[in-house]
mmCIF file of C-alpha atoms in Angstrom:
data_model
loop_
_atom_site.group_PDB
_atom_site.id
_atom_site.type_symbol
_atom_site.label_atom_id
_atom_site.label_comp_id
_atom_site.label_asym_id
_atom_site.label_seq_id
_atom_site.Cartn_x
_atom_site.Cartn_y
_atom_site.Cartn_z
ATOM 1 C CA GLU A 1 32.522 11.482 -41.954
ATOM 2 C CA ASP A 2 30.721 8.278 -42.282
ATOM 3 C CA GLY A 3 30.825 5.150 -40.311
ATOM 4 C CA ILE A 4 30.150 1.212 -41.197
ATOM 5 C CA LEU A 5 27.328 -0.409 -39.302
ATOM 6 C CA GLU A 6 26.839 -4.147 -39.645
ATOM 7 C CA ASP A 7 23.307 -5.308 -40.610
ATOM 8 C CA GLN A 8 23.260 -9.114 -40.319
ATOM 9 C CA GLN A 9 25.921 -10.098 -43.177
ATOM 10 C CA ASN A 10 25.408 -6.738 -44.820
ATOM 11 C CA PHE A 11 27.059 -3.213 -43.903
ATOM 12 C CA PHE A 12 26.120 -0.164 -44.762
ATOM 13 C CA PHE A 13 27.258 3.564 -44.045
ATOM 14 C CA VAL A 14 25.798 6.202 -42.083
ATOM 15 C CA LYS A 15 27.038 10.017 -41.131
ATOM 16 C CA TRP A 16 29.230 9.815 -37.840
ATOM 17 C CA SER A 17 26.957 12.877 -36.930
ATOM 18 C CA ASP A 18 23.991 10.775 -36.566
ATOM 19 C CA ALA A 19 25.651 7.456 -35.369
ATOM 20 C CA LYS A 20 27.165 9.409 -32.297
ATOM 21 C CA GLN A 21 23.907 10.539 -31.440
ATOM 22 C CA ASP A 22 22.063 7.086 -31.441
ATOM 23 C CA PRO A 23 23.284 4.807 -28.823
ATOM 24 C CA SER A 24 21.803 1.873 -30.555
ATOM 25 C CA MET A 25 23.430 2.910 -33.780
ATOM 26 C CA LEU A 26 26.654 3.553 -32.171
ATOM 27 C CA GLY A 27 26.737 0.451 -30.378
ATOM 28 C CA ARG A 28 26.944 -1.426 -34.284
ATOM 29 C CA VAL A 29 29.716 0.761 -35.780
ATOM 30 C CA GLN A 30 32.690 -1.685 -36.948
ATOM 31 C CA TRP A 31 36.013 0.260 -36.210
ATOM 32 C CA THR A 32 38.770 -0.954 -37.861
ATOM 33 C CA ALA A 33 41.163 -3.503 -36.391
ATOM 34 C CA MET A 34 44.880 -3.134 -35.944
ATOM 35 C CA LYS A 35 47.026 -4.648 -38.733
ATOM 36 C CA ARG A 36 47.344 -8.459 -37.517
ATOM 37 C CA HIS A 37 50.601 -9.209 -36.707
ATOM 38 C CA SER A 38 51.037 -12.083 -39.488
ATOM 39 C CA ARG A 39 50.618 -8.967 -42.304
ATOM 40 C CA ALA A 40 52.913 -6.809 -40.239
ATOM 41 C CA ILE A 41 55.684 -9.335 -40.515
ATOM 42 C CA GLU A 42 54.945 -10.285 -43.927
ATOM 43 C CA LYS A 43 55.370 -6.723 -44.980
ATOM 44 C CA LEU A 44 58.059 -6.110 -43.083
ATOM 45 C CA LEU A 45 59.972 -9.036 -44.959
ATOM 46 C CA ARG A 46 58.642 -8.354 -48.270
ATOM 47 C CA SER A 47 58.527 -4.545 -48.513
ATOM 48 C CA TYR A 48 60.593 -3.103 -46.300
ATOM 49 C CA GLY A 49 64.038 -4.622 -45.697
ATOM 50 C CA ASN A 50 62.741 -5.796 -42.388
ATOM 51 C CA ALA A 51 63.359 -2.107 -41.015
ATOM 52 C CA PRO A 52 60.184 -1.668 -38.796
ATOM 53 C CA SER A 53 60.441 1.677 -38.889
ATOM 54 C CA ARG A 54 58.870 1.928 -42.143
ATOM 55 C CA LEU A 55 55.999 0.179 -41.022
ATOM 56 C CA CYS A 56 53.478 3.229 -40.753
ATOM 57 C CA ASP A 57 49.947 1.583 -41.003
ATOM 58 C CA LEU A 58 49.329 -0.756 -37.862
ATOM 59 C CA SER A 59 46.804 1.581 -36.660
ATOM 60 C CA ARG A 60 44.629 2.924 -39.385
ATOM 61 C CA ASN A 61 41.007 3.981 -39.995
ATOM 62 C CA CYS A 62 39.055 5.429 -42.995
ATOM 63 C CA LEU A 63 36.688 8.024 -43.611
ATOM 64 C CA ILE A 64 34.219 7.451 -46.582
ATOM 65 C CA PHE A 65 32.949 10.438 -48.943
ATOM 66 C CA ASP A 66 29.994 10.613 -51.396
ATOM 67 C CA ASN A 67 32.298 12.281 -54.004
ATOM 68 C CA LEU A 68 35.691 13.490 -54.818
ATOM 69 C CA VAL A 69 35.141 17.060 -54.375
ATOM 70 C CA ASP A 70 34.297 16.126 -50.523
ATOM 71 C CA LEU A 71 37.444 13.947 -50.356
ATOM 72 C CA THR A 72 39.651 16.505 -51.666
ATOM 73 C CA ASN A 73 38.219 19.284 -49.281
ATOM 74 C CA CYS A 74 39.239 16.735 -46.555
ATOM 75 C CA LEU A 75 42.521 16.284 -47.837
ATOM 76 C CA GLY A 76 42.925 19.592 -47.888
ATOM 77 C CA ILE A 77 41.778 20.262 -44.257
ATOM 78 C CA ILE A 78 44.272 17.760 -42.875
ATOM 79 C CA VAL A 79 47.143 18.609 -44.553
ATOM 80 C CA THR A 80 46.980 22.083 -43.325
ATOM 81 C CA ASP A 81 46.095 21.239 -40.039
ATOM 82 C CA GLU A 82 48.877 22.637 -37.502
ATOM 83 C CA HIS A 83 48.585 19.548 -35.283
ATOM 84 C CA VAL A 84 49.124 17.287 -37.909
ATOM 85 C CA ARG A 85 52.282 16.404 -39.796
ATOM 86 C CA VAL A 86 51.643 14.327 -43.022
ATOM 87 C CA GLU A 87 54.695 11.908 -43.155
ATOM 88 C CA ARG A 88 53.732 10.049 -46.290
ATOM 89 C CA LEU A 89 50.538 10.793 -48.914
ATOM 90 C CA LYS A 90 49.760 8.110 -51.676
ATOM 91 C CA ASN A 91 47.343 8.719 -54.267
ATOM 92 C CA ARG A 92 45.855 5.285 -55.173
ATOM 93 C CA MET A 93 42.968 6.792 -57.239
ATOM 94 C CA ARG A 94 45.098 6.441 -60.152
ATOM 95 C CA HIS A 95 45.925 2.885 -59.817
ATOM 96 C CA LYS A 96 44.716 0.367 -62.627
ATOM 97 C CA ALA A 97 41.752 -1.529 -61.430
ATOM 98 C CA ASP A 98 43.641 -4.868 -62.456
ATOM 99 C CA GLU A 99 46.603 -3.373 -59.687
ATOM 100 C CA THR A 100 43.952 -2.953 -57.162
ATOM 101 C CA ALA A 101 40.818 -5.333 -57.598
ATOM 102 C CA GLY A 102 39.118 -2.186 -58.496
ATOM 103 C CA TYR A 103 39.987 -0.742 -54.810
ATOM 104 C CA ARG A 104 41.064 2.869 -54.750
ATOM 105 C CA ASP A 105 41.645 5.305 -52.176
ATOM 106 C CA VAL A 106 44.112 8.313 -50.804
ATOM 107 C CA CYS A 107 46.148 7.127 -48.206
ATOM 108 C CA ILE A 108 47.580 9.325 -45.347
ATOM 109 C CA ASN A 109 50.341 8.321 -43.154
ATOM 110 C CA LEU A 110 50.430 11.195 -40.051
ATOM 111 C CA MET A 111 51.382 12.031 -36.855
ATOM 112 C CA VAL A 112 49.557 14.223 -34.431
ATOM 113 C CA THR A 113 51.386 16.602 -32.949
ATOM 114 C CA GLY A 114 51.010 19.700 -30.500
ATOM 115 C CA LYS A 115 51.095 19.374 -26.734
ATOM 116 C CA GLU A 116 48.298 17.462 -25.872
ATOM 117 C CA ALA A 117 49.834 14.768 -27.826
ATOM 118 C CA GLN A 118 52.883 15.187 -26.347
ATOM 119 C CA HIS A 119 51.258 15.102 -22.961
ATOM 120 C CA LEU A 120 49.498 11.750 -23.728
ATOM 121 C CA GLY A 121 52.699 10.591 -25.245
ATOM 122 C CA CYS A 122 51.129 9.827 -28.734
ATOM 123 C CA ASP A 123 53.193 12.606 -30.681
ATOM 124 C CA GLN A 124 55.678 9.667 -32.067
ATOM 125 C CA HIS A 125 52.675 7.293 -33.030
ATOM 126 C CA MET A 126 52.093 7.149 -36.581
ATOM 127 C CA CYS A 127 48.841 6.397 -38.108
ATOM 128 C CA GLU A 128 47.226 5.769 -41.640
ATOM 129 C CA VAL A 129 44.236 7.429 -42.515
ATOM 130 C CA GLN A 130 42.492 6.470 -46.067
ATOM 131 C CA LEU A 131 39.981 8.409 -47.968
ATOM 132 C CA LEU A 132 37.484 6.723 -49.792
ATOM 133 C CA ILE A 133 34.812 7.529 -52.436
ATOM 134 C CA LYS A 134 31.631 5.348 -51.008
ATOM 135 C CA ASP A 135 31.835 3.093 -54.469
ATOM 136 C CA PHE A 136 35.157 2.318 -53.648
ATOM 137 C CA ALA A 137 34.223 1.430 -49.815
ATOM 138 C CA LEU A 138 31.815 -0.937 -51.107
ATOM 139 C CA LEU A 139 34.443 -3.161 -52.501
ATOM 140 C CA LYS A 140 35.953 -3.462 -49.116
ATOM 141 C CA SER A 141 33.818 -6.772 -48.754
ATOM 142 C CA VAL A 142 35.388 -9.864 -47.724
ATOM 143 C CA GLU A 143 35.213 -11.063 -51.409
ATOM 144 C CA GLY A 144 36.676 -7.751 -52.315
ATOM 145 C CA HIS A 145 39.798 -7.995 -49.790
ATOM 146 C CA THR A 146 40.633 -11.491 -50.957
ATOM 147 C CA ARG A 147 40.515 -10.119 -54.802
ATOM 148 C CA TYR A 148 42.852 -7.431 -53.654
ATOM 149 C CA VAL A 149 45.362 -10.176 -51.986
ATOM 150 C CA LYS A 150 45.254 -11.600 -54.577
ATOM 151 C CA ALA A 151 46.338 -8.577 -56.862
ATOM 152 C CA ARG A 152 48.842 -7.428 -53.693
ATOM 153 C CA ASN A 153 50.532 -11.028 -53.842
ATOM 154 C CA THR A 154 50.875 -11.106 -57.726
ATOM 155 C CA ILE A 155 53.087 -7.712 -57.542
ATOM 156 C CA GLY A 156 54.634 -9.009 -54.550
ATOM 157 C CA ASN A 157 53.811 -6.348 -52.019
#
């Protein structure tokens, strides 16, 4: 439901329904980038035994919620949608803070199904959707990501 807007060096969250109605706001939304090639290769070698079919998060995005109730409701909508096939669900809310540098989310790897997806040729495309509570989303800063990478490298993922 939220988008991320960048304001000089800071970022803040806005409701998507507000951003899509305001051209100046919409132009400042920071969309999630595709996974970098170097990280994809690192992940293939470190975690997936060089099996590319296991790499499920090249295309990813996140939805940010004010509270756990809203996050849980969204999760229920996604997993019961007839045009979505959930391939994997990771509850990373239960991880210890020192394992994730404080970051937590619910991660869903899914495929969009149905005739429209087939027509567009994307019915075999897997993507990742991260569901986050706003407090954890705020940890996704440059410094926060650096802490996460160090924690991830410590455990070899």
